Amino acid sequence: MKDHHAHHHGHGDCCHGHKPAVAAAQPVPENGKDIIYTCPMHPQIRQKGPGNCPICGMTLEPENAAQATDDSELRDMTRRFRVAAVLSAPLALAVMFLHLPGFPLPELAHSEAYMWVQLALATPVVLWAGWPFFERGARSFLTLRFNMFTLIALGVGVAYGYSLFASFLPRLVAPNGGMPDLYYEAASVIVALVLLGQVLELKARTQTSAAVRELLELAPETARIVHADGREEDVPLSQVKAGDLLLVKPGGRVPVDGVVVSGSASVDQSMMTGESVPVECKEGSKVVGGTILLSGSLTMRAEKVGADTLLSRIVELVAKAQRSRAPIQKLVDTVSAWFVPAVLVVAVVSAIVWYAVGPEPAFTNALLAAVAVLIIACPCALGLATPMSIMVGTGRGAKSGVLIRDAEALEVLGKVNTLLVDKTGTLTLGRPKLAAVQAVKGFSEGEVLTLAAALEQNSEHPMSSAVVEGARAKGLEIPKASGFQSDSGKGIRGKVGKRSLILGNPMLLEEEKIDISPLTKQADDLRAEGSTVVFLGVDGKLAGLLAAADPIKEDAASSVAALKALGIDVVMVTGDNRTTAQAVAGKLGITQVEADVLPEHKNATVRKYQEQGHIVAMAGDGVNDAPALAQAQVGIAMGTGTDIAMESAAVTLVKGDVAGIVRGIHLSRATMANIRQNLFLAFIYNALSVPVAAGVFYPLFGWTLSPIIASAAMALSSVSVIGNALRLKSENV
């Protein structure tokens, strides 16, 4: 009901700053053991110090984005891959050449010397380069949480273990003499390919957090403080305190959030708001840390520093969103919980069938089929499908000024079919101007404006500032009021001298038995033009009315049309009189209006639409909007509004523009489509490849799959999912 003039108490200045409600990033502790680490796929796993996830086996990452500076795992995996690739390449090439028809030395393939060469090359690959897979696989058996490393460890271990056994006890494997078939090359090449997949995945994961890193890099390392004696000094950013005067020169970055006290400049805020057009800042303008002065210089007073700056809060908000889980992930977790045990069963059954009824050499074919099933069914692509898209999507949103609190909000936003949108500060600028003052007989317009301003100067409501500024513009001297009281949703009361004043909507004046009929027609005419009207009563009698008009945001009408094109019903919810509300709605193309809604009834309005089966998003910016924002399936707060609104909302629009709602919905739908594509790639890959690896199609088409091809295909599936997720970085939102 913020739109109603009478909603005064507790409403902050609608332009006072942008504060997404999150804790700010903290510096990296000197002792890495004090950092909280979490799993990107299972964020419920949290621990002090580095380690591996007990569920999926992935390496844990610092929970705080600002602390994610350690790339030791990527360096370690890269080193292991290089060693594995160098040692595996001769084995792979030898297998190809030694089995070519007409090769001059076919006996070399089954010589004892070649066997020891294979053993020498494969052992460091399997036991050193592949050791992390065995560690994680063993842990999965101890915890009974089977994952991709369970299958990799089993597949590589079976191939290498059998070959080692056959090397030292060949007569037990090949009782008729000759050298048995060995699979050192399969074990080592599988390790090399899996390591390649891990390296590519780790590199991609660093790309997904690029948005956070770019934001972190926005803050300058130093700031230039102007001391009281005029002396200038460059100090580390961490030493800047609220109240300090700071000088920012052309090309420099604004160090912290504050207000301009002198000078003027053209400021590029694109990284924070997604808006490419520079903003002109002058004395009294708010400036945000991390933005760039394109021209001009200014002196500013620091207001929010360190943890309280918008930049710090955005960084942590994006990092938290990237760690959160979308509801669709529950389906993936359920499938994954059954998938690995099912693969183990399929591998065993395929081995038994191949050994029992397959062609000779039966044991060799059975072993290869089991290893191929274990390797190709690794669910790494399935595990990456959702979190990769969430990480990229939320980072992309931050770059366009759409801050999403968690993955659930990102998923639900795209399903919204009804948007309830507050009027003042959301569809309008929230900075109304005095449009008219009318007095009844016995009062002058100047007297009405003076008395109204005396009451209004005690309030921070946008309508109040319009009245006070209007009085000052006319050069009126505003007296002080006493006994100020706010009647939420209706108006305010007080005294000027001995005169009792009441200012508010018709409901409030009717309660006081004040007849407003002399000005009813004039009020209706003003409301029809879109103005908000309040009445002034003095000593129990009608004195006059005041009207203020709040300009509509430039992008509001086009954004409403875009929302309708997306199939979303737009409903204006306002505390204003229905006539005023309809006038504004008509200019915006909104046909559904909920008018005369008291502040405490906004969340009830949201519930009403929810009970009718609608998936509701609520957009607002005021204190009184907070319950409704929390009640809606998705609450959308204007970044130009109050802190409590943003604390209650799942989505914050940094720029406070209605077009941000359209961008957010586009982003949500694009991200969810990307997740579905990833899940399809992962599911279809396993659905097609596992039967081939098991030999289901061998009787019909003679199709089989070697473990080496299986490991290459497994790595390719992960890369395809990662590549698809990274497409979101260029999504046009």
XYZ file of C-alpha atoms in Angstrom:
733
model
C 0.000 0.000 0.000
C 3.038 2.187 -0.413
C 1.335 3.851 -3.337
C -1.252 5.337 -1.010
C -0.096 8.623 0.333
C -1.039 7.572 3.821
C 1.526 4.811 4.027
C 4.289 6.813 5.667
C 5.933 5.368 8.692
C 8.975 3.175 8.211
C 9.403 3.736 4.501
C 12.983 4.546 3.541
C 14.180 6.867 0.836
C 13.519 4.993 -2.395
C 16.821 6.173 -3.873
C 19.043 5.600 -0.883
C 21.093 2.740 -2.236
C 21.221 -0.833 -3.416
C 21.723 -3.486 -0.750
C 21.122 -7.110 -1.617
C 20.697 -8.876 1.684
C 23.755 -11.084 1.866
C 26.908 -11.191 3.883
C 29.973 -9.747 2.230
C 32.985 -11.707 1.110
C 35.693 -12.103 3.717
C 39.456 -12.087 3.123
C 41.267 -15.368 2.717
C 42.441 -16.625 6.139
C 46.173 -17.135 6.443
C 45.528 -20.707 7.524
C 43.763 -22.539 4.690
C 42.366 -25.008 7.224
C 40.022 -22.305 8.502
C 38.324 -21.912 5.105
C 34.935 -23.597 4.715
C 34.889 -25.901 1.680
C 31.832 -27.270 -0.076
C 30.965 -29.508 -3.026
C 29.727 -27.800 -6.226
C 27.358 -30.707 -6.876
C 26.285 -31.318 -3.267
C 26.411 -27.968 -1.425
C 25.007 -29.566 1.730
C 28.505 -31.001 2.218
C 30.512 -28.410 4.174
C 33.753 -28.806 6.104
C 36.763 -26.848 7.301
C 39.744 -27.355 5.045
C 40.070 -29.065 1.657
C 38.962 -32.607 0.874
C 36.672 -34.685 -1.323
C 32.886 -34.950 -1.337
C 31.748 -38.169 0.369
C 28.794 -38.398 -2.034
C 30.256 -37.824 -5.514
C 33.989 -37.837 -4.784
C 34.568 -34.407 -6.352
C 37.191 -32.122 -4.836
C 35.625 -29.586 -2.462
C 35.884 -25.892 -3.304
C 36.051 -22.828 -0.999
C 32.520 -21.784 -0.062
C 33.485 -18.129 -0.270
C 34.113 -17.046 -3.855
C 36.781 -14.566 -2.726
C 38.817 -17.444 -1.293
C 38.651 -19.574 -4.464
C 42.231 -18.804 -5.452
C 43.706 -22.297 -5.110
C 44.081 -24.105 -8.439
C 46.229 -26.901 -6.959
C 43.808 -29.633 -8.072
C 43.879 -28.404 -11.670
C 47.679 -28.280 -11.603
C 47.872 -31.738 -10.020
C 45.451 -33.309 -12.496
C 47.222 -31.605 -15.414
C 50.574 -33.003 -14.246
C 49.113 -36.490 -13.860
C 47.462 -36.285 -17.285
C 50.705 -35.292 -18.989
C 52.575 -38.223 -17.448
C 49.728 -40.595 -18.300
C 49.538 -39.328 -21.878
C 53.290 -39.666 -22.476
C 53.429 -43.225 -21.075
C 50.118 -44.384 -22.572
C 50.800 -43.147 -26.104
C 53.427 -45.853 -26.903
C 51.092 -48.539 -25.591
C 48.175 -47.305 -27.672
C 50.318 -46.961 -30.816
C 51.875 -50.370 -30.281
C 48.476 -52.023 -30.010
C 47.419 -50.422 -33.283
C 50.573 -51.381 -35.210
C 51.133 -54.830 -33.729
C 47.635 -55.911 -34.711
C 47.794 -54.597 -38.285
C 47.505 -57.375 -40.881
C 50.899 -58.257 -42.341
C 52.872 -56.543 -39.577
C 56.450 -57.907 -39.892
C 56.791 -58.793 -36.224
C 53.462 -60.333 -35.172
C 55.242 -62.522 -32.632
C 56.345 -59.356 -30.791
C 52.786 -58.768 -29.667
C 52.930 -61.931 -27.566
C 56.560 -61.874 -26.501
C 57.650 -61.828 -22.893
C 59.814 -58.765 -23.487
C 56.858 -56.764 -24.793
C 54.846 -57.857 -21.751
C 57.441 -56.372 -19.370
C 57.581 -53.161 -21.428
C 53.804 -52.828 -21.130
C 54.001 -53.447 -17.394
C 56.738 -50.842 -16.980
C 54.819 -48.184 -18.898
C 51.348 -48.894 -17.478
C 52.239 -49.243 -13.792
C 53.109 -45.573 -13.093
C 50.079 -44.497 -15.117
C 47.678 -46.674 -13.146
C 49.252 -46.543 -9.684
C 50.443 -42.912 -9.679
C 48.496 -40.929 -12.263
C 45.276 -42.804 -11.538
C 45.750 -43.042 -7.764
C 43.158 -40.297 -6.920
C 40.491 -42.389 -8.664
C 41.340 -45.449 -6.550
C 41.284 -43.349 -3.365
C 37.855 -41.935 -4.150
C 36.551 -45.288 -5.379
C 37.665 -47.021 -2.170
C 36.004 -44.311 -0.088
C 32.747 -44.833 -1.990
C 32.731 -48.493 -0.946
C 33.517 -47.633 2.681
C 30.667 -45.096 2.818
C 28.374 -47.115 0.491
C 27.897 -43.942 -1.577
C 28.664 -45.209 -5.067
C 29.643 -42.637 -7.684
C 31.568 -42.185 -10.927
C 34.865 -42.994 -9.205
C 33.451 -46.345 -8.069
C 33.079 -47.365 -11.704
C 36.392 -45.876 -12.856
C 38.343 -47.566 -10.043
C 36.671 -50.909 -10.723
C 37.129 -50.712 -14.486
C 40.789 -49.715 -14.382
C 41.513 -51.974 -11.413
C 40.019 -55.066 -13.080
C 41.868 -54.482 -16.379
C 45.220 -53.775 -14.696
C 44.806 -56.391 -11.958
C 43.982 -59.161 -14.420
C 46.939 -58.186 -16.632
C 49.302 -58.154 -13.640
C 48.061 -61.579 -12.529
C 48.483 -62.959 -16.056
C 52.004 -61.523 -16.306
C 53.310 -63.314 -13.231
C 51.170 -66.463 -13.424
C 50.621 -66.959 -17.149
C 50.112 -70.744 -16.888
C 46.980 -70.225 -14.733
C 45.470 -67.924 -17.338
C 46.750 -69.674 -20.472
C 47.252 -73.348 -19.465
C 47.867 -74.395 -23.091
C 50.987 -72.289 -23.313
C 51.775 -69.001 -25.028
C 51.351 -65.505 -23.692
C 47.877 -64.561 -22.402
C 46.034 -61.463 -23.616
C 46.955 -58.398 -21.562
C 45.082 -55.131 -21.059
C 47.739 -52.784 -19.754
C 47.093 -50.406 -22.653
C 43.356 -50.343 -21.894
C 43.944 -49.551 -18.193
C 46.518 -46.817 -18.881
C 44.660 -45.187 -21.790
C 41.449 -45.152 -19.725
C 43.316 -43.355 -16.916
C 44.737 -40.835 -19.378
C 41.338 -40.130 -20.951
C 39.573 -39.814 -17.587
C 42.300 -37.422 -16.431
C 41.779 -35.408 -19.622
C 38.084 -35.195 -18.792
C 38.924 -34.053 -15.252
C 41.279 -31.339 -16.540
C 38.692 -30.050 -19.018
C 36.022 -30.100 -16.327
C 38.177 -28.228 -13.802
C 39.019 -25.589 -16.397
C 35.350 -25.222 -17.245
C 34.440 -24.883 -13.578
C 36.853 -21.953 -13.312
C 35.101 -20.369 -16.302
C 31.695 -20.679 -14.641
C 32.863 -18.501 -11.758
C 34.312 -15.924 -14.149
C 31.448 -13.535 -13.373
C 32.354 -13.582 -9.675
C 36.034 -13.063 -10.416
C 35.248 -10.179 -12.758
C 33.192 -8.572 -10.011
C 35.985 -9.099 -7.485
C 38.412 -7.400 -9.840
C 36.203 -4.304 -10.087
C 37.261 -2.978 -6.688
C 40.480 -0.941 -6.880
C 43.318 -1.897 -4.552
C 43.743 1.657 -3.231
C 41.721 4.814 -2.665
C 42.839 8.454 -2.514
C 41.759 10.042 0.769
C 41.426 13.819 1.056
C 42.370 14.805 4.622
C 40.856 17.735 6.514
C 43.942 19.884 5.754
C 43.530 19.221 2.014
C 46.386 16.739 1.870
C 45.800 13.753 -0.453
C 47.012 10.238 0.337
C 46.678 6.855 -1.390
C 45.749 4.152 1.119
C 44.783 0.464 0.812
C 41.059 0.020 0.229
C 40.738 -1.877 3.512
C 41.691 1.300 5.431
C 38.829 3.411 4.050
C 36.194 4.197 6.700
C 32.664 5.520 6.410
C 32.776 9.319 6.378
C 36.153 9.592 4.634
C 36.407 12.034 1.724
C 37.761 10.350 -1.399
C 38.989 11.825 -4.686
C 38.260 9.884 -7.887
C 39.959 10.993 -11.106
C 39.063 10.331 -14.770
C 39.542 6.672 -15.676
C 39.610 5.683 -12.014
C 37.259 3.298 -10.272
C 34.945 4.446 -7.491
C 36.452 2.668 -4.452
C 33.358 2.298 -2.217
C 29.680 3.256 -2.096
C 29.029 6.892 -1.221
C 27.664 10.284 -2.209
C 29.257 12.989 -4.359
C 30.102 16.150 -2.382
C 31.736 18.095 -5.226
C 32.596 17.776 -8.885
C 30.801 15.938 -11.668
C 31.588 12.960 -13.855
C 30.213 10.550 -16.431
C 30.187 7.134 -14.754
C 30.100 3.721 -16.448
C 27.926 1.454 -14.289
C 27.508 -1.303 -16.897
C 29.220 -4.053 -14.894
C 26.895 -3.434 -11.960
C 23.610 -2.734 -13.711
C 23.966 -4.145 -17.216
C 23.122 -0.663 -18.538
C 25.607 0.472 -21.179
C 24.661 4.175 -21.156
C 26.921 6.178 -18.759
C 25.273 7.962 -15.826
C 25.965 11.629 -15.115
C 26.825 12.097 -11.431
C 27.037 15.449 -9.665
C 26.798 16.836 -6.131
C 24.299 14.754 -4.150
C 24.389 11.769 -6.545
C 24.937 8.276 -5.195
C 27.937 6.383 -6.574
C 28.670 2.687 -6.326
C 32.037 1.080 -5.674
C 33.602 -0.587 -8.706
C 32.085 1.733 -11.307
C 34.394 3.706 -13.642
C 34.713 7.460 -14.253
C 34.788 7.950 -18.012
C 35.280 11.713 -17.785
C 35.373 14.364 -15.078
C 36.491 13.969 -11.480
C 34.651 14.075 -8.193
C 35.084 14.108 -4.468
C 32.834 11.697 -2.609
C 32.010 10.837 0.977
C 32.322 7.129 1.759
C 29.074 5.711 3.170
C 29.390 1.945 2.841
C 32.760 0.259 2.970
C 34.160 -3.259 3.086
C 31.467 -5.804 3.775
C 28.629 -3.323 3.283
C 29.332 -2.242 -0.307
C 27.026 -3.320 -3.087
C 29.937 -5.012 -4.852
C 30.803 -7.191 -1.840
C 27.185 -8.160 -1.374
C 26.689 -8.997 -5.051
C 29.809 -11.176 -5.076
C 28.595 -13.221 -2.121
C 25.019 -13.389 -3.425
C 26.199 -14.773 -6.783
C 28.546 -17.230 -5.075
C 25.735 -18.514 -2.844
C 23.389 -18.851 -5.804
C 26.002 -20.846 -7.709
C 26.306 -23.260 -4.775
C 22.560 -23.739 -4.350
C 20.495 -26.617 -5.700
C 17.572 -26.438 -8.082
C 14.537 -28.664 -7.350
C 15.243 -30.551 -10.593
C 18.512 -31.704 -9.025
C 16.494 -33.954 -6.667
C 15.449 -36.020 -9.683
C 19.068 -36.322 -10.777
C 20.145 -37.366 -7.278
C 17.442 -40.023 -7.121
C 18.456 -41.436 -10.499
C 22.161 -41.328 -9.614
C 21.579 -43.149 -6.302
C 20.245 -46.160 -8.212
C 22.295 -45.761 -11.349
C 25.732 -46.871 -10.141
C 24.495 -50.046 -8.358
C 22.484 -50.858 -11.495
C 25.617 -50.446 -13.641
C 27.558 -52.789 -11.342
C 24.844 -55.401 -11.802
C 24.830 -54.921 -15.593
C 28.636 -55.280 -15.710
C 28.555 -58.532 -13.738
C 25.653 -59.966 -15.742
C 27.266 -59.045 -19.085
C 30.518 -60.707 -17.997
C 28.694 -63.885 -16.981
C 26.718 -64.039 -20.220
C 29.782 -63.404 -22.404
C 31.738 -66.064 -20.521
C 28.890 -68.595 -20.702
C 27.649 -68.240 -24.272
C 29.997 -65.769 -25.998
C 32.556 -66.558 -28.681
C 36.146 -67.437 -27.901
C 38.206 -66.218 -26.191
C 35.268 -66.253 -23.772
C 37.124 -64.987 -20.703
C 38.750 -62.142 -22.610
C 35.457 -61.009 -24.106
C 33.708 -61.240 -20.737
C 36.415 -59.112 -19.095
C 36.339 -56.479 -21.853
C 32.541 -56.229 -21.763
C 32.494 -55.735 -17.991
C 35.240 -53.089 -18.085
C 33.573 -51.266 -20.990
C 30.244 -51.132 -19.129
C 31.910 -49.832 -15.964
C 33.796 -47.083 -17.789
C 31.200 -45.867 -20.257
C 28.439 -45.683 -17.643
C 30.332 -43.246 -15.389
C 27.640 -40.702 -14.409
C 29.928 -37.659 -14.440
C 27.941 -36.021 -17.265
C 24.741 -36.625 -15.305
C 26.228 -35.041 -12.192
C 27.480 -32.008 -14.089
C 24.236 -31.362 -16.010
C 22.446 -29.196 -13.448
C 25.171 -27.448 -11.372
C 27.145 -26.324 -14.430
C 24.086 -24.579 -15.909
C 23.166 -23.029 -12.543
C 26.676 -21.660 -12.067
C 26.844 -20.170 -15.547
C 23.234 -18.884 -15.459
C 23.507 -17.061 -12.146
C 26.827 -15.538 -13.198
C 25.283 -14.372 -16.471
C 22.389 -12.836 -14.530
C 24.773 -10.884 -12.297
C 26.439 -9.346 -15.358
C 23.052 -8.067 -16.574
C 21.968 -6.706 -13.171
C 19.685 -9.620 -12.225
C 20.801 -11.055 -8.870
C 19.259 -14.446 -8.118
C 19.417 -15.672 -4.525
C 19.327 -19.414 -5.201
C 18.827 -22.053 -7.855
C 15.255 -22.732 -6.789
C 14.306 -19.126 -7.569
C 16.057 -19.418 -10.931
C 14.027 -22.519 -11.766
C 10.650 -21.254 -10.535
C 10.966 -17.793 -12.135
C 10.609 -19.279 -15.599
C 7.375 -21.037 -14.586
C 5.668 -17.866 -13.340
C 2.397 -17.114 -15.142
C 1.161 -14.182 -13.031
C 3.141 -11.102 -12.018
C 1.762 -8.861 -9.285
C 3.596 -5.582 -9.524
C 3.581 -2.679 -7.093
C 3.054 0.763 -8.641
C 5.151 3.370 -6.868
C 8.878 2.814 -7.249
C 8.355 -0.223 -9.444
C 6.253 0.845 -12.415
C 6.795 4.510 -11.585
C 9.961 6.340 -10.565
C 8.847 6.683 -6.958
C 9.670 10.395 -7.072
C 6.279 12.127 -7.443
C 5.985 15.858 -8.114
C 3.305 18.110 -6.718
C 0.653 18.438 -9.436
C -2.142 20.488 -7.830
C -3.323 22.167 -4.623
C -6.967 23.165 -4.197
C -8.586 24.863 -1.215
C -12.183 25.220 -0.059
C -13.703 28.516 0.980
C -12.013 29.890 4.063
C -8.566 28.543 3.179
C -5.971 29.611 0.656
C -3.926 27.211 -1.470
C -0.763 28.518 0.183
C -2.197 27.796 3.636
C -3.246 24.267 2.621
C 0.212 23.549 1.168
C 2.008 25.010 4.205
C 0.009 22.976 6.738
C 0.298 19.781 4.690
C 4.058 20.256 4.344
C 4.354 20.756 8.105
C 2.968 17.253 8.603
C 4.734 15.687 5.630
C 8.223 16.758 6.678
C 7.991 14.109 9.403
C 7.610 11.344 6.806
C 9.964 9.777 4.282
C 7.257 8.615 1.881
C 7.744 9.708 -1.778
C 4.450 11.649 -1.689
C 5.695 13.478 1.386
C 8.828 14.703 -0.352
C 6.691 15.929 -3.271
C 4.583 18.082 -0.939
C 7.562 19.438 1.023
C 9.544 20.208 -2.139
C 6.471 21.851 -3.655
C 6.125 24.139 -0.625
C 9.793 25.073 -0.678
C 9.661 25.766 -4.408
C 6.959 28.357 -3.723
C 9.106 29.937 -1.014
C 6.719 29.005 1.803
C 8.001 28.842 5.357
C 7.149 25.395 6.771
C 6.265 25.404 10.477
C 7.043 22.505 12.801
C 4.316 20.005 13.637
C 3.849 18.271 16.950
C 2.050 15.096 18.009
C 2.806 13.370 14.711
C 0.980 10.048 14.240
C 0.774 7.697 11.283
C -2.331 5.669 10.572
C -0.901 2.976 8.298
C -2.630 2.802 4.963
C -4.820 5.811 5.628
C -2.868 8.938 6.533
C -1.170 11.037 9.181
C -2.184 13.379 12.011
C -0.545 16.120 14.009
C -0.768 19.683 15.291
C 0.584 23.000 14.087
C 0.244 25.436 16.919
C -3.221 24.814 18.320
C -4.686 23.575 15.058
C -5.378 19.830 14.708
C -4.507 18.505 11.274
C -5.397 15.305 9.477
C -4.028 14.415 6.043
C -4.910 11.269 4.147
C -7.343 9.323 2.031
C -11.158 9.614 2.041
C -11.434 6.665 4.415
C -9.484 8.467 7.126
C -11.425 11.712 6.794
C -14.755 9.886 6.804
C -13.760 8.224 10.088
C -13.342 11.727 11.506
C -16.762 12.721 10.116
C -15.172 15.244 7.744
C -17.233 15.816 4.601
C -15.033 15.749 1.472
C -17.883 16.111 -1.045
C -17.016 19.741 -1.949
C -13.825 18.492 -3.615
C -14.937 15.036 -4.798
C -15.267 16.004 -8.461
C -11.921 17.795 -8.537
C -10.320 14.749 -6.886
C -11.861 12.394 -9.446
C -10.606 14.534 -12.317
C -7.063 14.527 -10.921
C -7.137 10.770 -10.325
C -8.323 10.217 -13.885
C -5.077 11.869 -14.979
C -3.096 9.426 -12.828
C -2.434 11.652 -9.814
C -2.564 10.493 -6.206
C -4.888 12.682 -4.116
C -4.955 13.328 -0.372
C -7.282 15.552 1.641
C -6.398 17.965 4.421
C -8.675 18.447 7.410
C -8.160 21.301 9.892
C -9.941 21.270 13.246
C -12.532 18.789 11.969
C -13.280 20.625 8.712
C -12.187 20.058 5.113
C -9.463 22.539 4.114
C -8.396 21.301 0.685
C -6.671 18.619 -1.330
C -3.223 18.011 -2.711
C -2.347 15.893 -5.758
C 0.989 14.461 -6.812
C 1.879 12.692 -10.037
C 4.584 10.031 -10.187
C 6.206 9.707 -13.636
C 6.056 6.246 -15.185
C 9.424 4.572 -15.810
C 10.544 4.816 -19.416
C 10.787 1.077 -19.907
C 7.591 0.163 -18.037
C 5.135 0.068 -20.954
C 7.436 -1.868 -23.294
C 8.340 -4.267 -20.476
C 4.680 -4.949 -19.681
C 4.106 -5.718 -23.369
C 7.135 -8.048 -23.359
C 5.837 -9.845 -20.254
C 2.464 -10.356 -21.912
C 4.231 -11.747 -24.979
C 5.863 -14.282 -22.658
C 2.393 -15.435 -21.581
C 2.437 -13.711 -18.191
C -0.611 -11.952 -16.734
C 0.448 -8.597 -15.254
C -1.585 -7.311 -12.286
C -0.985 -3.893 -10.705
C -1.315 -3.951 -6.912
C -1.548 -0.527 -5.302
C -2.901 1.316 -2.324
C -4.014 4.133 -4.573
C -7.606 4.963 -5.380
C -8.976 2.782 -8.198
C -9.425 5.749 -10.540
C -5.760 6.754 -10.180
C -4.629 3.164 -10.509
C -6.727 2.590 -13.636
C -5.327 5.758 -15.215
C -1.719 4.593 -14.708
C -2.577 1.009 -15.721
C -4.197 2.273 -18.918
C -0.996 4.038 -19.960
C 0.941 0.803 -19.391
C -1.484 -1.566 -21.062
C -2.337 -3.327 -17.790
C -5.939 -4.541 -17.636
C -5.972 -6.146 -14.180
C -5.751 -3.812 -11.187
C -5.947 -4.470 -7.440
C -6.535 -0.995 -5.971
C -7.142 0.354 -2.457
C -5.059 -2.482 -1.032
C -3.925 -1.802 2.524
C -0.288 -2.631 3.344
C -1.184 -5.611 5.491
C -3.388 -7.008 2.735
C -0.775 -7.205 -0.024
C 0.357 -10.687 0.950
C -3.316 -11.730 1.147
C -3.676 -10.558 -2.460
C -0.731 -12.769 -3.424
C -2.348 -15.722 -1.608
C -5.622 -15.109 -3.449
C -3.962 -15.597 -6.820
C -1.985 -18.585 -5.557
C -5.180 -20.240 -4.340
C -6.591 -19.790 -7.838
C -3.727 -21.961 -9.137
C -1.436 -19.217 -10.399
C 2.355 -19.356 -10.048
C 2.929 -15.873 -8.700
C 5.865 -13.484 -8.784
C 5.562 -10.261 -6.775
C 7.646 -7.198 -7.645
C 8.007 -4.320 -5.190
C 10.455 -2.069 -3.383
C 8.970 -0.922 -0.085
C 8.937 -2.069 3.526
C 5.258 -2.905 3.170
C 6.013 -5.116 0.156
C 8.250 -7.482 2.147
C 5.505 -9.887 3.376
C 4.078 -10.149 -0.151
C 7.544 -10.722 -1.628
C 8.099 -13.533 0.851
C 4.624 -15.008 0.200
C 5.020 -15.166 -3.597
C 6.650 -18.145 -5.273
C 9.250 -15.618 -6.477
C 9.738 -12.219 -4.855
C 11.388 -9.586 -7.059
C 12.876 -6.528 -5.357
C 13.894 -3.313 -7.041
C 17.559 -2.586 -6.253
C 16.598 1.057 -5.728
C 14.258 0.127 -2.866
C 14.566 -0.710 0.799
C 16.865 -3.300 2.352
C 14.038 -5.302 3.890
C 12.354 -5.699 0.509
C 15.554 -7.149 -0.912
C 16.018 -9.405 2.111
C 12.553 -10.846 1.476
C 13.028 -11.292 -2.279
C 14.482 -14.181 -4.262
C 15.500 -11.886 -7.129
C 16.970 -8.387 -6.905
C 17.164 -6.062 -9.908
C 20.240 -3.887 -9.325
C 19.093 -1.153 -11.684
C 15.498 -1.273 -10.424
C 14.081 -1.408 -13.946
C 10.960 -3.280 -15.023
C 12.893 -4.627 -18.015
C 14.994 -6.516 -15.462
C 11.965 -8.722 -14.769
C 11.844 -9.620 -18.463
C 15.598 -10.330 -18.453
C 15.223 -12.523 -15.368
C 12.431 -14.598 -16.906
C 14.372 -14.997 -20.164
C 17.413 -16.089 -18.139
C 15.402 -18.581 -16.080
C 13.816 -20.167 -19.131
C 17.137 -20.297 -20.989
C 18.886 -21.888 -17.992
C 16.196 -24.504 -17.450
C 16.171 -25.316 -21.170
C 19.952 -25.702 -20.950
C 19.615 -28.052 -17.968
C 17.050 -30.163 -19.809
C 19.384 -30.328 -22.821
C 22.242 -31.416 -20.543
C 20.130 -34.084 -18.856
C 19.006 -35.345 -22.259
C 22.622 -35.548 -23.440
C 23.625 -37.434 -20.286
C 20.634 -39.795 -20.201
C 20.585 -40.585 -23.932
C 24.323 -41.174 -23.859
C 24.019 -43.793 -21.110
C 20.804 -45.268 -22.501
C 22.486 -45.932 -25.868
C 26.031 -46.726 -24.809
C 25.554 -49.157 -21.903
C 23.638 -51.765 -23.971
C 26.300 -51.548 -26.712
C 29.101 -51.976 -24.167
C 27.317 -54.940 -22.568
C 27.051 -56.640 -25.968
C 23.276 -56.595 -26.314
C 23.574 -55.881 -30.044
C 26.407 -58.352 -30.731
C 24.137 -61.248 -31.802
C 22.278 -59.004 -34.290
C 24.924 -56.643 -35.660
C 28.224 -57.823 -34.217
C 28.591 -54.542 -32.274
C 31.021 -54.421 -29.362
C 32.783 -51.573 -27.586
C 36.372 -51.636 -26.400
C 37.166 -50.127 -22.986
C 39.399 -47.516 -24.650
C 36.610 -46.283 -26.921
C 34.282 -46.364 -23.911
C 36.576 -44.125 -21.866
C 36.919 -41.670 -24.766
C 33.134 -41.553 -25.161
C 32.693 -41.034 -21.409
C 35.058 -38.059 -21.467
C 33.311 -36.700 -24.560
C 29.922 -36.830 -22.834
C 31.201 -34.669 -19.974
C 32.779 -32.205 -22.371
C 29.531 -31.937 -24.359
C 27.559 -31.130 -21.197
C 30.150 -28.557 -20.097
C 30.237 -26.957 -23.542
C 26.458 -26.731 -23.665
C 26.314 -25.104 -20.221
C 28.940 -22.528 -21.188
C 26.704 -21.399 -24.067
C 24.646 -19.583 -21.408
C 27.494 -17.081 -20.993
C 26.542 -15.584 -24.342
C 22.777 -15.846 -23.785
C 21.046 -12.598 -24.699
C 19.183 -11.497 -21.576
